[in-house]
Amino acid sequence: MGDLPLVIEGEGRQRILAAAEKLFSDKAFDAVSMNAIALQAGISKANIYHYFPNKDALYLAVLRAASQSLRTLLNDAVDAHGAVVDVLRHFARCHLQALLDRPEWVRLVWREILEKGASRAQEFAEQGFADVFSALVAVLEAGQSRGELRVDFDPALVATLLLGANVFFFQSRDILRHYPHVTFADDPAGYDAGIVEILLRGLIPVSSVDTTSTR
Amino acid sequence: MGDLPLVIEGEGRQRILAAAEKLFSDKAFDAVSMNAIALQAGISKANIYHYFPNKDALYLAVLRAASQSLRTLLNDAVDAHGAVVDVLRHFARCHLQALLDRPEWVRLVWREILEKGASRAQEFAEQGFADVFSALVAVLEAGQSRGELRVDFDPALVATLLLGANVFFFQSRDILRHYPHVTFADDPAGYDAGIVEILLRGLIPVSSVDTTSTR
DNA sequence: CCTAATATTGACCGATTGGTCGGGCATTGT
DNA sequence: ACAATGCCCGACCAATCGGTCAATATTAGG
């Protein structure tokens, strides 16, 4: 009695996972102590060991959950309906928005990729994002075979370029914001619109001064 | 006597910095102990404190040195001679090669950006790469005013796209390597060649079925 | 050869780390 | 009513952490 049960369906385990996710998302593994996690979760440190055998297992559980959530979130961005150019525009927009909506998950997964070179990254990012990548490649190939896109480029390369543009934006928008020429740091939609437009049209004028048949 | 003086000009301080750079480059700050650094440098832990007041100062010195070295390395990639398209090709190639040649520096700086949001990242990456970014933007603007490039795109956006493509390649080539469609994971030159070509020409066929007037 | 400054060290410190242990508290099936 | 079972905690542990200090090598100058 007395203590107000703020978390009814609490299920201690979820509290722990949430606390760990929050802490692990903005500090490295060794920089997050079990004490801090227990404090954040509002429980005792010893209690964590009732649900998880050790720190690694807890971290792995958090990473697994975040990775899977992020995976489905990103997969939802691929909607292969309509003309290829529209699909690309839609994907770029949704994909970047998904990254920005759940920065904790992205940071969690990306930190793991940075630390463990290709060892554990294989288990998550590789297996976890291969489908997004494949879906994007498939869209591009369809566009090629349907004549909507040129056929003399590598679809996987374009997919990498598009994914990389979004990830890079996510990672360095805080830095880009301070650059004098950058006007899109706070406008992800505008950024993606510009990116896709450049990818589609190219930087070189169509041929000579023919020009402005843009539309 | 006895001990072979492998390092003549050793200058203890450099040994420490080198050891710390190596360790900090593939493990996070809290995951690297002063003991480990001392061991790697082949000296005693207490001796480190003769050259550096504390762990933070040592880390900061390493970060500063790596950041500056990386900065000059990347700046050298910008060579604004010749036609704009050639400059872009040359820059992309050299920039990515610089990243791949000194992965320790890149990982060091990039980890710092990941950890400290925009606080200390400002001091290094921002200040350190603003000139590369500006130079690239200047090249693109020159290309626009000279009529070699279209004028209806944002130069800063293209610069971000190009830099991001290289950084993303550097970060995730270990993952990309395992993707079925990817053939360029071990061919940075080919990757950049393809990237630049796409940026210049665009994905959409010149007009309709005119086609294959490539090259 | 002596001295003074610089390098370098082993031993040590309090604090914090991941992890353990034994026992309370509450719910539940019987 | 009672035993059982899961949940939860304070206290504790050995190991390691960053950092200090007094004492010793090593070097340079006169």
XYZ file of N, CA and C (backbone and C1' of nucleotides) in Angstrom, chain C:
210
model
P 84.613 9.286 -10.212
O 84.645 10.851 -9.969
C 85.178 11.401 -8.755
C 84.239 12.477 -8.315
C 82.941 11.945 -7.702
O 82.672 12.732 -6.537
C 82.421 13.387 -9.507
P 81.740 12.131 -5.462
O 80.668 13.320 -5.402
C 81.142 14.662 -5.295
C 80.105 15.604 -5.872
C 78.676 15.357 -5.365
O 78.180 16.550 -4.773
C 78.713 15.591 -7.740
P 76.723 16.494 -4.079
O 75.835 17.285 -5.129
C 76.377 18.441 -5.786
C 75.382 18.945 -6.812
C 73.918 18.834 -6.370
O 73.229 20.009 -6.786
C 74.222 17.693 -8.421
P 71.869 20.427 -6.038
O 70.905 20.644 -7.290
C 71.415 21.283 -8.459
C 70.570 20.893 -9.670
C 69.071 20.754 -9.365
O 68.332 21.336 -10.411
C 69.875 18.746 -10.322
P 66.824 21.735 -10.197
O 66.150 21.113 -11.495
C 66.833 21.211 -12.743
C 66.499 20.008 -13.616
C 65.003 19.645 -13.653
O 64.561 19.646 -14.998
C 66.339 17.720 -13.293
P 63.045 19.578 -15.316
O 62.885 18.213 -16.123
C 63.906 17.814 -17.027
C 63.987 16.303 -17.129
C 62.646 15.598 -17.415
O 62.792 14.836 -18.592
C 63.865 14.481 -15.735
P 61.517 14.363 -19.413
O 61.682 12.781 -19.388
C 62.092 12.178 -18.192
C 62.498 10.745 -18.445
C 61.330 9.822 -18.769
O 61.841 8.628 -19.372
C 61.993 9.560 -16.497
P 60.821 7.499 -19.899
O 60.526 6.625 -18.605
C 61.587 5.865 -18.035
C 61.136 5.232 -16.747
C 59.752 4.577 -16.778
O 59.903 3.174 -16.862
C 60.204 5.691 -14.720
P 58.587 2.203 -16.840
O 58.498 1.814 -15.304
C 59.663 1.364 -14.636
C 59.428 1.304 -13.141
C 58.160 0.557 -12.747
O 58.489 -0.736 -12.277
C 58.513 2.560 -11.445
P 57.390 -1.852 -12.231
O 57.152 -2.007 -10.666
C 58.273 -2.164 -9.800
C 57.830 -2.006 -8.360
C 56.652 -2.887 -7.929
O 56.847 -3.302 -6.583
C 56.025 -0.592 -7.774
P 55.802 -4.285 -5.857
O 55.050 -3.324 -4.830
C 55.800 -2.383 -4.066
C 54.853 -1.405 -3.383
C 53.567 -2.043 -2.840
O 53.367 -1.634 -1.492
C 53.045 -0.183 -4.219
P 52.186 -2.240 -0.612
O 51.061 -1.116 -0.710
C 51.408 0.226 -0.415
C 50.349 1.157 -0.939
C 48.901 0.795 -0.563
O 48.476 1.626 0.508
C 49.120 1.676 -2.794
P 47.023 1.369 1.197
O 46.065 2.406 0.467
C 46.426 3.794 0.405
C 45.341 4.559 -0.352
C 43.958 4.031 -0.043
O 43.239 4.993 0.727
C 44.309 4.288 -2.421
P 41.990 4.490 1.585
O 40.756 5.047 0.755
C 40.732 6.419 0.354
C 39.805 6.601 -0.841
C 38.362 6.142 -0.605
O 37.493 7.074 -1.233
C 39.279 4.943 -2.418
P 35.898 6.877 -1.064
O 35.454 6.444 -2.530
C 36.002 7.150 -3.648
C 35.592 6.462 -4.940
C 34.145 5.958 -4.954
O 33.519 6.418 -6.140
C 35.658 4.199 -5.541
P 31.962 6.167 -6.408
O 31.951 4.976 -7.465
C 32.841 5.041 -8.577
C 32.890 3.709 -9.290
C 31.517 3.014 -9.445
O 31.289 2.768 -10.817
C 33.164 1.506 -8.665
P 29.891 2.146 -11.318
O 30.329 0.745 -11.915
C 31.496 0.652 -12.757
C 31.979 -0.782 -12.829
C 30.852 -1.809 -12.897
O 30.492 -2.019 -14.243
C 32.605 -2.505 -11.399
P 29.055 -2.721 -14.568
O 29.328 -4.277 -14.359
C 30.233 -4.938 -15.212
C 30.437 -6.365 -14.750
C 29.180 -7.230 -14.825
O 29.551 -8.561 -15.187
C 29.907 -7.070 -12.569
P 28.376 -9.663 -15.377
O 28.248 -10.279 -13.911
C 29.378 -10.928 -13.349
C 29.081 -11.375 -11.944
C 27.765 -12.143 -11.756
O 28.060 -13.462 -11.304
C 28.105 -10.553 -10.033
P 26.906 -14.478 -10.922
O 26.961 -14.477 -9.317
C 28.221 -14.557 -8.676
C 28.027 -14.718 -7.171
C 26.935 -15.706 -6.759
O 27.436 -16.520 -5.705
C 26.517 -13.587 -5.765
P 26.610 -17.837 -5.275
O 25.997 -17.409 -3.877
C 26.661 -16.405 -3.114
C 25.864 -16.136 -1.850
C 24.721 -17.120 -1.589
O 24.651 -17.424 -0.232
C 23.869 -14.925 -1.740
P 23.870 -18.742 0.264
O 22.929 -18.130 1.386
C 23.440 -17.129 2.270
C 22.279 -16.364 2.865
C 21.062 -17.232 3.226
O 20.548 -16.825 4.476
C 20.427 -15.557 1.671
P 19.328 -17.662 5.168
O 18.229 -16.531 5.307
C 18.635 -15.204 5.587
C 17.654 -14.238 4.959
C 16.177 -14.560 5.274
O 15.549 -13.389 5.702
C 16.462 -14.168 2.993
P 14.267 -13.391 6.680
O 13.975 -11.826 6.743
C 12.688 -11.371 6.592
C 12.429 -10.771 5.210
C 10.922 -10.693 4.911
O 10.531 -9.327 4.862
C 12.177 -11.472 3.034
P 9.060 -8.974 5.400
O 8.183 -8.871 4.069
C 8.653 -8.094 2.970
C 7.901 -8.483 1.701
C 6.409 -8.775 1.904
O 5.663 -7.942 1.048
C 7.437 -10.474 0.609
P 4.095 -7.644 1.312
O 3.423 -8.387 0.086
C 3.860 -8.104 -1.226
C 3.550 -9.267 -2.157
C 2.088 -9.736 -2.113
O 1.492 -9.453 -3.361
C 3.621 -11.576 -2.109
P -0.131 -9.432 -3.505
O -0.434 -10.690 -4.439
C 0.403 -10.920 -5.570
C 0.482 -12.405 -5.899
C -0.877 -13.116 -6.023
O -1.047 -13.518 -7.370
C 0.707 -14.430 -4.820
P -2.522 -14.090 -7.815
O -2.307 -15.665 -7.754
C -1.082 -16.238 -8.206
C -1.026 -17.709 -7.823
C -2.398 -18.408 -7.847
O -2.305 -19.609 -8.572
C -1.293 -18.830 -5.809
P -3.656 -20.249 -9.168
O -3.436 -21.803 -8.847
C -2.161 -22.398 -9.086
C -1.950 -23.576 -8.145
C -3.111 -24.566 -8.078
O -2.591 -25.883 -7.972
C -2.702 -23.688 -5.920
P -3.521 -27.119 -8.043
O -3.706 -27.520 -6.516
C -2.568 -27.913 -5.747
C -2.999 -28.157 -4.298
C -4.280 -28.980 -4.142
O -4.046 -30.090 -3.300
C -4.328 -27.073 -2.749
